[in-house]
Amino acid sequence: MTTGVRRRMGVDERRQQLIGVALDLFSRRSPEDVSIDEIAAAAGISRPLVYHYFPGKQSLYEAALRRAADELADRFLEPPEGPLGARLLRVMGRFFDFVDEHGPGFSALMRGGPAVGSSTANAMIDGVRQAAYEQIIAHLGVEDPPARLELVVRSWVSLAESTALIWLDGRRIPREELEIQLVHDFAALAAVSAAYDEEMAGIVLRVLTQEPEEGPFGDLLARLSALAPAAPAVPAQRLPHERP
């Protein structure tokens, strides 16, 4: 018969273990509902030992948040190959995987948890948004994005975030439908902006010429075309600058 011997962890290894345990607990419940005692019990150590590695729950929460932020930012990484619509759809799939896995933690992070008011936490959240923005700009192949394009991409990133939060509140819409809808939302935002700006029009037309009919953007055009015959006639409207 052999007797199991508990291996002593090094400082960094123990810290990483506690971060992992805390992230798992924060992912399943709102962070303010998780106590240091629970984290210690889940890690198999005493409460004072947790404080030996982290001065308090706030610092442990921020360390877990950093790991989650890095992981979420990685979900937006996608090889720049193939049509943009298909790439965005894969990104949305990984994004909702993360939201699904870390629901309560994701909700607390975006709506405010124990890190509310923390400049460190806010900076990490902004870092995720910036990483997502930069990835989308890179996929569009634009080195110096015009103001309207920046507005479109940042608005879309915020829309994805708010959509995920609403979805978590009851999950009343199948996530697969929301993933494709968000890709369609990106196309719609870009198309509206293109109607106001020639530079945006050039970017949108370049993207659309590379899109297959069976792709997400082609699917949106087909849906809109099917909807058009059923739409009621709208009287012609004069533009503000036109005179009767």
Tab-separated table of C-alpha atoms in Angstrom:
chain	number	residue	atom	x	y	z
A	1	MET	CA	0.000	0.000	0.000
A	2	THR	CA	1.278	3.450	-0.871
A	3	THR	CA	0.432	6.648	0.907
A	4	GLY	CA	-0.325	9.789	-1.096
A	5	VAL	CA	1.929	12.718	-0.302
A	6	ARG	CA	0.722	16.246	-0.937
A	7	ARG	CA	3.233	18.080	-3.090
A	8	ARG	CA	4.239	21.538	-1.919
A	9	MET	CA	3.556	24.168	-4.565
A	10	GLY	CA	5.904	27.000	-5.417
A	11	VAL	CA	4.758	30.575	-4.958
A	12	ASP	CA	3.874	31.219	-8.606
A	13	GLU	CA	2.252	27.804	-8.996
A	14	ARG	CA	0.078	28.390	-5.919
A	15	ARG	CA	-0.905	31.855	-7.143
A	16	GLN	CA	-1.926	30.435	-10.516
A	17	GLN	CA	-3.921	27.710	-8.787
A	18	LEU	CA	-5.801	30.262	-6.681
A	19	ILE	CA	-6.495	32.407	-9.737
A	20	GLY	CA	-7.879	29.368	-11.553
A	21	VAL	CA	-10.058	28.358	-8.600
A	22	ALA	CA	-11.326	31.922	-8.164
A	23	LEU	CA	-12.076	32.285	-11.864
A	24	ASP	CA	-14.042	29.047	-11.833
A	25	LEU	CA	-16.118	30.224	-8.856
A	26	PHE	CA	-16.578	33.733	-10.266
A	27	SER	CA	-17.697	32.190	-13.558
A	28	ARG	CA	-20.485	30.234	-11.913
A	29	ARG	CA	-21.689	32.890	-9.484
A	30	SER	CA	-21.552	36.630	-9.168
A	31	PRO	CA	-18.135	37.542	-7.688
A	32	GLU	CA	-19.614	39.456	-4.752
A	33	ASP	CA	-21.333	36.213	-3.670
A	34	VAL	CA	-18.045	34.271	-3.490
A	35	SER	CA	-16.129	34.433	-0.214
A	36	ILE	CA	-12.457	33.971	0.522
A	37	ASP	CA	-13.422	30.964	2.667
A	38	GLU	CA	-14.998	29.272	-0.380
A	39	ILE	CA	-11.938	29.980	-2.491
A	40	ALA	CA	-9.681	28.566	0.206
A	41	ALA	CA	-11.821	25.441	0.581
A	42	ALA	CA	-11.905	24.865	-3.186
A	43	ALA	CA	-8.122	25.249	-3.347
A	44	GLY	CA	-7.614	22.910	-0.372
A	45	ILE	CA	-5.763	25.483	1.723
A	46	SER	CA	-6.517	27.653	4.732
A	47	ARG	CA	-8.008	31.145	4.616
A	48	PRO	CA	-4.834	32.770	6.037
A	49	LEU	CA	-2.792	31.124	3.285
A	50	VAL	CA	-4.985	32.777	0.647
A	51	TYR	CA	-4.147	36.133	2.222
A	52	HIS	CA	-0.477	35.178	2.111
A	53	TYR	CA	-0.659	35.236	-1.696
A	54	PHE	CA	-3.300	37.939	-2.177
A	55	PRO	CA	-4.002	40.853	0.180
A	56	GLY	CA	-7.759	40.540	-0.321
A	57	LYS	CA	-10.580	39.380	-2.547
A	58	GLN	CA	-10.306	42.514	-4.687
A	59	SER	CA	-6.732	41.710	-5.723
A	60	LEU	CA	-7.615	38.054	-6.346
A	61	TYR	CA	-10.645	39.120	-8.362
A	62	GLU	CA	-8.492	41.414	-10.492
A	63	ALA	CA	-5.959	38.634	-11.073
A	64	ALA	CA	-8.770	36.312	-12.184
A	65	LEU	CA	-10.168	39.127	-14.286
A	66	ARG	CA	-6.817	39.537	-16.012
A	67	ARG	CA	-6.776	35.854	-16.971
A	68	ALA	CA	-10.383	36.059	-18.191
A	69	ALA	CA	-9.676	39.281	-20.110
A	70	ASP	CA	-6.688	37.715	-21.856
A	71	GLU	CA	-8.762	34.660	-22.748
A	72	LEU	CA	-11.657	36.773	-24.035
A	73	ALA	CA	-9.325	38.910	-26.145
A	74	ASP	CA	-7.883	35.717	-27.640
A	75	ARG	CA	-11.375	34.713	-28.822
A	76	PHE	CA	-11.178	37.531	-31.383
A	77	LEU	CA	-7.995	36.148	-32.939
A	78	GLU	CA	-8.732	34.678	-36.352
A	79	PRO	CA	-6.468	33.857	-39.325
A	80	PRO	CA	-6.939	36.509	-42.058
A	81	GLU	CA	-8.047	33.966	-44.610
A	82	GLY	CA	-11.330	33.554	-46.452
A	83	PRO	CA	-14.416	35.815	-46.619
A	84	LEU	CA	-14.891	38.342	-43.825
A	85	GLY	CA	-18.418	37.151	-43.008
A	86	ALA	CA	-17.240	33.602	-42.282
A	87	ARG	CA	-14.381	34.927	-40.142
A	88	LEU	CA	-16.703	37.109	-38.076
A	89	LEU	CA	-19.081	34.188	-37.594
A	90	ARG	CA	-16.265	32.020	-36.207
A	91	VAL	CA	-15.252	34.860	-33.890
A	92	MET	CA	-18.821	35.198	-32.621
A	93	GLY	CA	-18.941	31.444	-31.990
A	94	ARG	CA	-15.859	31.614	-29.781
A	95	PHE	CA	-17.119	34.797	-28.101
A	96	PHE	CA	-20.398	33.114	-27.111
A	97	ASP	CA	-18.474	30.013	-26.003
A	98	PHE	CA	-16.721	32.273	-23.494
A	99	VAL	CA	-19.972	33.949	-22.433
A	100	ASP	CA	-21.589	30.517	-22.016
A	101	GLU	CA	-18.691	29.211	-19.913
A	102	HIS	CA	-18.323	32.309	-17.722
A	103	GLY	CA	-21.905	33.605	-17.635
A	104	PRO	CA	-22.264	35.097	-14.122
A	105	GLY	CA	-18.667	36.308	-14.133
A	106	PHE	CA	-19.061	37.895	-17.563
A	107	SER	CA	-22.271	39.585	-16.454
A	108	ALA	CA	-20.713	40.863	-13.221
A	109	LEU	CA	-17.669	42.093	-15.108
A	110	MET	CA	-19.673	44.117	-17.633
A	111	ARG	CA	-22.444	45.278	-15.297
A	112	GLY	CA	-20.243	45.825	-12.276
A	113	GLY	CA	-19.066	43.482	-9.531
A	114	PRO	CA	-16.606	43.855	-6.652
A	115	ALA	CA	-14.207	45.602	-9.011
A	116	VAL	CA	-16.557	48.522	-9.638
A	117	GLY	CA	-14.562	51.712	-9.473
A	118	SER	CA	-11.279	49.870	-9.835
A	119	SER	CA	-9.104	51.628	-12.411
A	120	THR	CA	-7.219	48.355	-12.933
A	121	ALA	CA	-10.376	46.413	-13.720
A	122	ASN	CA	-11.723	49.159	-15.966
A	123	ALA	CA	-8.438	49.282	-17.853
A	124	MET	CA	-8.566	45.523	-18.438
A	125	ILE	CA	-12.117	45.711	-19.770
A	126	ASP	CA	-11.130	48.555	-22.071
A	127	GLY	CA	-8.133	46.488	-23.165
A	128	VAL	CA	-10.419	43.656	-24.309
A	129	ARG	CA	-12.553	46.095	-26.273
A	130	GLN	CA	-9.485	47.638	-27.856
A	131	ALA	CA	-8.100	44.211	-28.788
A	132	ALA	CA	-11.409	43.302	-30.426
A	133	TYR	CA	-11.450	46.615	-32.315
A	134	GLU	CA	-7.899	46.161	-33.590
A	135	GLN	CA	-8.590	42.619	-34.741
A	136	ILE	CA	-11.647	43.645	-36.754
A	137	ILE	CA	-9.773	46.568	-38.339
A	138	ALA	CA	-6.964	44.183	-39.278
A	139	HIS	CA	-9.457	41.812	-40.917
A	140	LEU	CA	-10.775	44.709	-42.969
A	141	GLY	CA	-7.251	45.393	-44.217
A	142	VAL	CA	-7.399	49.099	-43.354
A	143	GLU	CA	-4.177	50.591	-42.003
A	144	ASP	CA	-5.529	54.062	-41.228
A	145	PRO	CA	-9.232	53.619	-40.405
A	146	PRO	CA	-11.424	56.636	-41.129
A	147	ALA	CA	-13.594	58.045	-38.355
A	148	ARG	CA	-16.785	56.425	-39.655
A	149	LEU	CA	-15.174	52.999	-39.787
A	150	GLU	CA	-13.917	53.359	-36.221
A	151	LEU	CA	-17.444	54.323	-35.173
A	152	VAL	CA	-18.912	51.263	-36.907
A	153	VAL	CA	-16.449	48.773	-35.410
A	154	ARG	CA	-16.546	50.172	-31.871
A	155	SER	CA	-20.345	50.340	-31.981
A	156	TRP	CA	-20.457	46.731	-33.139
A	157	VAL	CA	-18.141	45.558	-30.344
A	158	SER	CA	-20.438	47.290	-27.828
A	159	LEU	CA	-23.471	45.704	-29.493
A	160	ALA	CA	-21.951	42.225	-29.197
A	161	GLU	CA	-21.278	42.876	-25.520
A	162	SER	CA	-24.815	44.113	-24.743
A	163	THR	CA	-26.386	41.322	-26.820
A	164	ALA	CA	-24.483	38.723	-24.800
A	165	LEU	CA	-25.657	40.283	-21.527
A	166	ILE	CA	-29.296	40.268	-22.658
A	167	TRP	CA	-28.948	36.674	-23.869
A	168	LEU	CA	-27.646	35.573	-20.467
A	169	ASP	CA	-30.837	36.873	-18.880
A	170	GLY	CA	-32.983	33.856	-19.736
A	171	ARG	CA	-31.313	32.711	-22.981
A	172	ARG	CA	-34.628	33.152	-24.769
A	173	ILE	CA	-33.079	33.255	-28.238
A	174	PRO	CA	-30.906	30.404	-29.555
A	175	ARG	CA	-27.293	31.555	-29.412
A	176	GLU	CA	-26.618	30.330	-32.961
A	177	GLU	CA	-29.228	32.796	-34.207
A	178	LEU	CA	-27.612	35.631	-32.258
A	179	GLU	CA	-24.177	34.784	-33.615
A	180	ILE	CA	-25.332	35.101	-37.220
A	181	GLN	CA	-27.497	38.112	-36.366
A	182	LEU	CA	-24.475	39.942	-34.967
A	183	VAL	CA	-22.551	39.284	-38.175
A	184	HIS	CA	-25.538	40.695	-40.066
A	185	ASP	CA	-25.558	43.659	-37.676
A	186	PHE	CA	-21.962	44.414	-38.605
A	187	ALA	CA	-22.861	44.418	-42.293
A	188	ALA	CA	-25.880	46.638	-41.653
A	189	LEU	CA	-23.907	49.191	-39.627
A	190	ALA	CA	-21.225	49.318	-42.302
A	191	ALA	CA	-23.801	49.648	-45.094
A	192	VAL	CA	-25.596	52.554	-43.407
A	193	SER	CA	-22.277	54.325	-42.890
A	194	ALA	CA	-21.369	53.679	-46.531
A	195	ALA	CA	-24.510	55.523	-47.588
A	196	TYR	CA	-23.068	58.672	-46.035
A	197	ASP	CA	-19.412	58.416	-46.976
A	198	GLU	CA	-17.581	57.506	-50.189
A	199	GLU	CA	-14.564	56.075	-48.373
A	200	MET	CA	-16.788	53.761	-46.350
A	201	ALA	CA	-18.647	52.841	-49.528
A	202	GLY	CA	-15.367	51.762	-51.093
A	203	ILE	CA	-14.486	49.587	-48.081
A	204	VAL	CA	-17.920	47.950	-48.004
A	205	LEU	CA	-17.958	47.264	-51.742
A	206	ARG	CA	-14.487	45.733	-51.570
A	207	VAL	CA	-15.626	43.396	-48.791
A	208	LEU	CA	-18.850	42.423	-50.532
A	209	THR	CA	-17.086	41.502	-53.783
A	210	GLN	CA	-15.184	38.840	-51.833
A	211	GLU	CA	-18.286	37.364	-50.200
A	212	PRO	CA	-19.889	34.164	-51.550
A	213	GLU	CA	-23.653	33.983	-51.968
A	214	GLU	CA	-23.873	31.193	-49.379
A	215	GLY	CA	-21.904	33.179	-46.776
A	216	PRO	CA	-23.359	35.231	-43.876
A	217	PHE	CA	-23.455	38.482	-45.859
A	218	GLY	CA	-25.084	36.747	-48.828
A	219	ASP	CA	-27.627	35.265	-46.436
A	220	LEU	CA	-28.478	38.758	-45.178
A	221	LEU	CA	-29.033	40.049	-48.717
A	222	ALA	CA	-31.299	37.084	-49.462
A	223	ARG	CA	-33.341	37.699	-46.317
A	224	LEU	CA	-33.742	41.394	-47.131
A	225	SER	CA	-34.727	40.600	-50.713
A	226	ALA	CA	-37.382	38.180	-49.486
A	227	LEU	CA	-38.684	40.805	-47.073
A	228	ALA	CA	-38.891	43.623	-49.640
A	229	PRO	CA	-41.970	42.414	-51.603
A	230	ALA	CA	-43.965	42.164	-48.385
A	231	ALA	CA	-43.011	45.654	-47.188
A	232	PRO	CA	-45.775	48.291	-47.460
A	233	ALA	CA	-45.260	51.083	-49.929
A	234	VAL	CA	-43.683	54.161	-48.372
A	235	PRO	CA	-44.447	57.572	-49.874
A	236	ALA	CA	-41.427	59.345	-51.326
A	237	GLN	CA	-39.876	61.724	-48.823
A	238	ARG	CA	-38.121	64.963	-49.616
A	239	LEU	CA	-34.655	65.424	-48.199
A	240	PRO	CA	-34.283	68.326	-45.748
A	241	HIS	CA	-32.386	70.435	-48.285
A	242	GLU	CA	-34.999	69.955	-51.025
A	243	ARG	CA	-37.702	72.563	-51.550
A	244	PRO	CA	-41.266	71.900	-52.654
